[in-house]
mmCIF file of C-alpha atoms in Angstrom:
data_model
loop_
_atom_site.group_PDB
_atom_site.id
_atom_site.type_symbol
_atom_site.label_atom_id
_atom_site.label_comp_id
_atom_site.label_asym_id
_atom_site.label_seq_id
_atom_site.Cartn_x
_atom_site.Cartn_y
_atom_site.Cartn_z
ATOM 1 C CA ALA X 5 -2.764 24.145 -0.143
ATOM 2 C CA GLN X 6 -4.113 22.357 2.892
ATOM 3 C CA SER X 7 -2.165 20.197 5.302
ATOM 4 C CA VAL X 8 -2.673 18.216 8.459
ATOM 5 C CA ALA X 9 -0.173 17.425 11.173
ATOM 6 C CA GLN X 10 -0.476 14.681 13.731
ATOM 7 C CA PRO X 11 2.602 15.369 15.831
ATOM 8 C CA GLU X 12 2.607 12.071 17.694
ATOM 9 C CA ASP X 13 3.264 8.793 15.928
ATOM 10 C CA GLN X 14 2.333 6.892 19.058
ATOM 11 C CA VAL X 15 0.143 7.595 22.068
ATOM 12 C CA ASN X 16 0.083 5.256 25.042
ATOM 13 C CA VAL X 17 -2.475 5.493 27.821
ATOM 14 C CA ALA X 18 -3.719 3.272 30.596
ATOM 15 C CA GLU X 19 -7.240 1.929 30.470
ATOM 16 C CA GLY X 20 -9.660 4.221 32.253
ATOM 17 C CA ASN X 21 -7.493 7.295 31.784
ATOM 18 C CA PRO X 22 -8.437 10.149 29.461
ATOM 19 C CA LEU X 23 -6.847 10.158 26.051
ATOM 20 C CA THR X 24 -5.972 12.877 23.578
ATOM 21 C CA VAL X 25 -4.790 12.431 20.008
ATOM 22 C CA LYS X 26 -3.548 15.706 18.592
ATOM 23 C CA CYS X 27 -4.232 17.224 15.202
ATOM 24 C CA THR X 28 -3.427 20.609 13.748
ATOM 25 C CA TYR X 29 -4.289 21.822 10.305
ATOM 26 C CA SER X 30 -3.482 24.497 7.808
ATOM 27 C CA VAL X 31 -5.992 25.622 5.243
ATOM 28 C CA SER X 32 -6.882 28.830 3.474
ATOM 29 C CA GLY X 33 -10.549 29.122 4.197
ATOM 30 C CA ASN X 34 -13.047 27.416 6.420
ATOM 31 C CA PRO X 35 -11.998 23.873 7.213
ATOM 32 C CA TYR X 36 -14.079 20.763 7.265
ATOM 33 C CA LEU X 37 -12.426 18.415 9.741
ATOM 34 C CA PHE X 38 -12.742 14.680 10.223
ATOM 35 C CA TRP X 39 -11.436 11.887 12.396
ATOM 36 C CA TYR X 40 -11.205 8.301 11.191
ATOM 37 C CA VAL X 41 -10.085 5.135 12.963
ATOM 38 C CA GLN X 42 -8.542 2.048 11.453
ATOM 39 C CA TYR X 43 -8.595 -1.205 13.363
ATOM 40 C CA PRO X 44 -6.225 -3.982 12.290
ATOM 41 C CA ASN X 45 -7.175 -5.521 8.953
ATOM 42 C CA ARG X 46 -10.156 -3.196 8.632
ATOM 43 C CA GLY X 47 -10.975 -0.137 6.556
ATOM 44 C CA LEU X 48 -11.057 3.360 7.912
ATOM 45 C CA GLN X 49 -14.159 4.114 9.923
ATOM 46 C CA PHE X 50 -15.662 7.539 10.323
ATOM 47 C CA LEU X 51 -15.641 8.809 13.917
ATOM 48 C CA LEU X 52 -16.798 12.400 13.748
ATOM 49 C CA LYS X 53 -16.698 15.598 11.774
ATOM 50 C CA TYR X 54 -16.747 19.340 12.249
ATOM 51 C CA ILE X 55 -18.416 21.445 9.587
ATOM 52 C CA THR X 56 -19.812 24.429 11.427
ATOM 53 C CA GLY X 57 -21.563 25.288 14.663
ATOM 54 C CA ASP X 58 -20.641 24.034 18.109
ATOM 55 C CA ASN X 59 -16.897 23.685 18.505
ATOM 56 C CA LEU X 60 -17.260 20.501 20.537
ATOM 57 C CA VAL X 61 -18.226 17.606 18.337
ATOM 58 C CA LYS X 62 -19.316 14.240 19.672
ATOM 59 C CA GLY X 63 -18.869 11.105 17.648
ATOM 60 C CA SER X 64 -18.867 7.345 17.703
ATOM 61 C CA TYR X 65 -17.607 5.128 20.531
ATOM 62 C CA GLY X 66 -17.623 7.960 23.063
ATOM 63 C CA PHE X 67 -15.063 10.075 21.222
ATOM 64 C CA GLU X 68 -15.262 13.824 20.910
ATOM 65 C CA ALA X 69 -13.150 16.526 19.337
ATOM 66 C CA GLU X 70 -12.843 20.233 19.879
ATOM 67 C CA PHE X 71 -12.373 22.638 17.031
ATOM 68 C CA ASN X 72 -10.106 25.499 18.025
ATOM 69 C CA LYS X 73 -9.854 28.069 15.281
ATOM 70 C CA SER X 74 -7.231 30.256 16.941
ATOM 71 C CA GLN X 75 -4.924 27.305 17.471
ATOM 72 C CA THR X 76 -5.966 25.596 14.216
ATOM 73 C CA SER X 77 -6.405 22.389 16.117
ATOM 74 C CA PHE X 78 -8.915 19.565 16.196
ATOM 75 C CA HIS X 79 -7.748 17.219 18.943
ATOM 76 C CA LEU X 80 -9.539 13.939 19.487
ATOM 77 C CA LYS X 81 -10.462 13.111 23.064
ATOM 78 C CA LYS X 82 -12.137 10.486 25.171
ATOM 79 C CA PRO X 83 -12.718 10.771 28.917
ATOM 80 C CA SER X 84 -12.010 7.128 29.708
ATOM 81 C CA ALA X 85 -9.965 4.946 27.355
ATOM 82 C CA LEU X 86 -10.748 1.305 26.639
ATOM 83 C CA VAL X 87 -8.303 -1.373 25.523
ATOM 84 C CA SER X 88 -10.536 -1.814 22.471
ATOM 85 C CA ASP X 89 -9.784 1.787 21.456
ATOM 86 C CA SER X 90 -6.299 0.691 20.462
ATOM 87 C CA ALA X 91 -6.046 1.447 16.748
ATOM 88 C CA LEU X 92 -4.640 3.829 14.160
ATOM 89 C CA TYR X 93 -6.287 7.245 14.069
ATOM 90 C CA PHE X 94 -6.295 9.656 11.162
ATOM 91 C CA CYS X 95 -7.230 13.314 11.151
ATOM 92 C CA ALA X 96 -8.351 14.821 7.840
ATOM 93 C CA VAL X 97 -9.234 18.239 6.485
ATOM 94 C CA ALA X 98 -11.202 19.238 3.428
ATOM 95 C CA LEU X 99 -11.371 22.717 2.024
ATOM 96 C CA ASN X 100 -14.589 22.547 0.122
ATOM 97 C CA THR X 101 -17.756 20.587 -0.015
ATOM 98 C CA ASN X 102 -16.059 17.623 -1.662
ATOM 99 C CA ALA X 103 -15.022 16.047 1.589
ATOM 100 C CA GLY X 104 -13.850 12.985 -0.276
ATOM 101 C CA LYS X 105 -10.836 14.952 -1.446
ATOM 102 C CA SER X 106 -9.552 15.269 2.073
ATOM 103 C CA THR X 107 -5.979 15.726 3.138
ATOM 104 C CA PHE X 108 -5.025 13.226 5.817
ATOM 105 C CA GLY X 109 -2.434 13.287 8.542
ATOM 106 C CA ASP X 110 0.188 10.581 8.909
ATOM 107 C CA GLY X 111 -1.847 8.782 11.516
ATOM 108 C CA THR X 112 -1.337 8.192 15.232
ATOM 109 C CA THR X 113 -1.211 4.745 16.758
ATOM 110 C CA LEU X 114 -3.102 4.661 20.033
ATOM 111 C CA THR X 115 -2.286 1.883 22.475
ATOM 112 C CA VAL X 116 -4.433 1.484 25.564
ATOM 113 C CA LYS X 117 -2.917 -0.812 28.152
ATOM 114 C CA PRO X 118 -4.961 -2.713 30.732
ATOM 115 C CA GLU B 11 -25.657 -3.475 3.876
ATOM 116 C CA ALA B 12 -22.436 -4.841 2.498
ATOM 117 C CA GLY B 13 -19.452 -2.574 2.906
ATOM 118 C CA VAL B 14 -16.834 -1.467 0.438
ATOM 119 C CA THR B 15 -14.910 -4.491 -0.771
ATOM 120 C CA GLN B 16 -11.396 -4.418 -2.084
ATOM 121 C CA PHE B 17 -9.339 -7.214 -3.514
ATOM 122 C CA PRO B 18 -6.857 -8.560 -3.435
ATOM 123 C CA SER B 19 -6.086 -7.766 0.161
ATOM 124 C CA HIS B 20 -2.397 -8.250 -0.529
ATOM 125 C CA SER B 21 -0.352 -8.326 -3.712
ATOM 126 C CA VAL B 22 3.347 -8.856 -4.184
ATOM 127 C CA ILE B 23 4.681 -8.247 -7.663
ATOM 128 C CA GLU B 24 8.004 -7.646 -9.298
ATOM 129 C CA LYS B 25 9.089 -4.292 -10.602
ATOM 130 C CA GLY B 26 7.881 -3.860 -14.155
ATOM 131 C CA GLN B 27 4.871 -6.092 -13.795
ATOM 132 C CA THR B 28 1.257 -5.024 -13.989
ATOM 133 C CA VAL B 29 -1.209 -5.148 -11.131
ATOM 134 C CA THR B 30 -4.919 -4.422 -11.090
ATOM 135 C CA LEU B 31 -6.712 -3.539 -7.897
ATOM 136 C CA ARG B 32 -10.461 -3.734 -7.620
ATOM 137 C CA CYS B 33 -12.964 -1.873 -5.511
ATOM 138 C CA ASP B 34 -16.640 -2.707 -5.144
ATOM 139 C CA PRO B 35 -18.436 0.218 -3.566
ATOM 140 C CA ILE B 36 -21.617 0.081 -1.566
ATOM 141 C CA SER B 37 -24.507 -0.458 -3.924
ATOM 142 C CA GLY B 38 -26.088 2.822 -4.958
ATOM 143 C CA HIS B 39 -23.106 4.967 -4.017
ATOM 144 C CA ASP B 40 -22.371 7.220 -6.962
ATOM 145 C CA ASN B 41 -19.151 8.581 -5.496
ATOM 146 C CA LEU B 42 -16.064 6.434 -5.424
ATOM 147 C CA TYR B 43 -12.630 7.533 -4.286
ATOM 148 C CA TRP B 44 -9.177 6.009 -4.448
ATOM 149 C CA TYR B 45 -6.429 6.857 -1.964
ATOM 150 C CA ARG B 46 -3.068 5.427 -1.085
ATOM 151 C CA ARG B 47 -0.806 5.404 1.930
ATOM 152 C CA VAL B 48 2.846 5.078 1.041
ATOM 153 C CA MET B 49 5.689 4.324 3.469
ATOM 154 C CA GLY B 50 3.376 4.604 6.458
ATOM 155 C CA LYS B 51 2.850 8.269 5.792
ATOM 156 C CA GLU B 52 -0.307 10.227 5.169
ATOM 157 C CA ILE B 53 -3.190 8.920 3.141
ATOM 158 C CA LYS B 54 -3.261 10.738 -0.175
ATOM 159 C CA PHE B 55 -6.195 11.287 -2.468
ATOM 160 C CA LEU B 56 -5.794 9.820 -5.941
ATOM 161 C CA LEU B 57 -9.066 10.363 -7.750
ATOM 162 C CA HIS B 58 -12.825 10.664 -7.512
ATOM 163 C CA PHE B 59 -15.471 9.047 -9.690
ATOM 164 C CA VAL B 60 -19.053 10.159 -9.923
ATOM 165 C CA LYS B 61 -20.758 7.179 -11.424
ATOM 166 C CA GLU B 62 -18.559 6.222 -14.362
ATOM 167 C CA SER B 63 -17.024 9.660 -14.870
ATOM 168 C CA LYS B 64 -13.771 10.901 -13.423
ATOM 169 C CA GLN B 65 -14.666 13.983 -11.428
ATOM 170 C CA ASP B 66 -11.192 14.710 -10.178
ATOM 171 C CA GLU B 67 -8.008 12.810 -10.913
ATOM 172 C CA SER B 68 -5.583 15.438 -9.696
ATOM 173 C CA GLY B 69 -3.985 13.060 -7.232
ATOM 174 C CA MET B 70 -2.923 10.427 -9.741
ATOM 175 C CA PRO B 71 0.865 10.313 -9.509
ATOM 176 C CA ASN B 72 1.702 9.616 -13.150
ATOM 177 C CA ASN B 73 0.502 7.936 -16.311
ATOM 178 C CA ARG B 74 1.453 4.492 -15.060
ATOM 179 C CA PHE B 75 -1.776 4.583 -13.086
ATOM 180 C CA LEU B 76 -5.089 4.027 -14.828
ATOM 181 C CA ALA B 77 -8.437 3.998 -13.072
ATOM 182 C CA GLU B 78 -11.709 2.919 -14.557
ATOM 183 C CA ARG B 79 -15.226 2.488 -13.319
ATOM 184 C CA THR B 80 -17.225 0.333 -15.648
ATOM 185 C CA GLY B 81 -20.893 1.184 -15.751
ATOM 186 C CA GLY B 82 -20.572 3.217 -12.612
ATOM 187 C CA THR B 83 -20.324 0.142 -10.427
ATOM 188 C CA TYR B 84 -17.001 -1.385 -9.423
ATOM 189 C CA SER B 85 -13.718 0.348 -10.123
ATOM 190 C CA THR B 86 -10.272 -0.883 -11.030
ATOM 191 C CA LEU B 87 -6.921 0.758 -10.536
ATOM 192 C CA LYS B 88 -4.183 -0.566 -12.772
ATOM 193 C CA VAL B 89 -0.504 0.105 -12.258
ATOM 194 C CA GLN B 90 1.583 -0.608 -15.336
ATOM 195 C CA PRO B 91 4.502 -0.996 -15.086
ATOM 196 C CA ALA B 92 4.831 -1.066 -11.331
ATOM 197 C CA GLU B 93 7.790 0.621 -9.667
ATOM 198 C CA LEU B 94 9.243 0.130 -6.196
ATOM 199 C CA GLU B 95 7.836 3.448 -4.967
ATOM 200 C CA ASP B 96 4.315 2.283 -5.757
ATOM 201 C CA SER B 97 4.387 0.018 -2.720
ATOM 202 C CA GLY B 98 1.827 0.977 -0.125
ATOM 203 C CA VAL B 99 -1.769 0.495 0.889
ATOM 204 C CA TYR B 100 -4.431 1.497 -1.603
ATOM 205 C CA PHE B 101 -7.792 2.412 -0.139
ATOM 206 C CA CYS B 102 -11.118 2.837 -1.819
ATOM 207 C CA ALA B 103 -14.080 4.693 -0.357
ATOM 208 C CA SER B 104 -17.603 5.325 -1.491
ATOM 209 C CA SER B 105 -20.389 7.657 -0.527
ATOM 210 C CA HIS B 106 -23.863 8.537 -1.632
ATOM 211 C CA TYR B 107 -23.179 12.262 -1.501
ATOM 212 C CA SER B 108 -19.922 14.058 -2.173
ATOM 213 C CA GLY B 109 -20.691 16.978 0.079
ATOM 214 C CA THR B 110 -19.900 17.338 3.723
ATOM 215 C CA GLY B 111 -23.457 16.436 4.585
ATOM 216 C CA ALA B 112 -22.336 12.874 4.308
ATOM 217 C CA ALA B 113 -21.572 11.155 7.571
ATOM 218 C CA GLY B 114 -18.112 10.462 6.377
ATOM 219 C CA TYR B 115 -17.164 7.963 3.765
ATOM 220 C CA THR B 116 -17.173 4.184 3.900
ATOM 221 C CA PHE B 117 -13.719 2.834 3.307
ATOM 222 C CA GLY B 118 -12.609 -0.579 2.210
ATOM 223 C CA SER B 119 -9.955 -2.539 4.069
ATOM 224 C CA GLY B 120 -7.368 -1.600 1.502
ATOM 225 C CA THR B 121 -5.011 -3.522 -0.760
ATOM 226 C CA ARG B 122 -1.446 -3.790 0.439
ATOM 227 C CA LEU B 123 0.774 -3.658 -2.639
ATOM 228 C CA THR B 124 4.404 -4.628 -2.412
ATOM 229 C CA VAL B 125 6.644 -4.157 -5.420
ATOM 230 C CA VAL B 126 9.934 -6.011 -5.192
#
C-alpha cells in the first residue's frame, strides 16, 4: 500500500522569505509524485510532478520540489514567498501509470503574511 | 477551454435522504475520476471512468454510493441513503490520458456535502 504524510497542518512564512512544505511518502516501487494547490473556492490545480530523471523539478508559479529517494521525501519549495501563495497544498503519490489513482496527503495550509 | 464543473457547490441533506452530485469534465477527456475529502483529512480516490466504463471502483466505500457516466460525458455520483459520515468534499477530475504523461489532472471546485 502507498501512503503520503504531510507532517505540518499549517505553515506560516513572511512574504519574501523562502518556504518549504514537507511531504514524505511510502510506496513499494518507483513513485510518481505530485503537488497540487487549492485556492479558496477553487479546484485543485496541478503544480508539478516527478516521474523520473532530474531530482529537482520545477513547476508553476515559481515552485519547485526535490525528490529524495533515500529520505523518501518530496518537499515543495519556493525561494521567495508571495501573499498570493497562501492556499492549501496537497502532495500525492501514485504507484503505477494511472496517476489518477493517487494517494493524497492530508494537506498543508500555507499562510504568507505581508 | 472550460474547466471541470461540479454542482451543486454545496448540499445540505438529512440523514437517510438521497443526494446526486454531478461532474461535467472537460470536453474530450475520456478519463474521469471521483475523490472525496472527509473530515479535513486526505483526499481519497473513489473511482475512475474511461469513457462510460468503470475502470476502477476500488475506492467506493460501500453500496450506498452509485456512480454513472452516461454516454461517456458527464458523471453523477449518487448517495442513497446518506449517512452522517458521508459529509465531506467530493472532487471530480478529468484528463485526456490516464498515464503519468499527463500534466496532472484538472479538478473541479468540489461539492461540499453536509449530512445532518
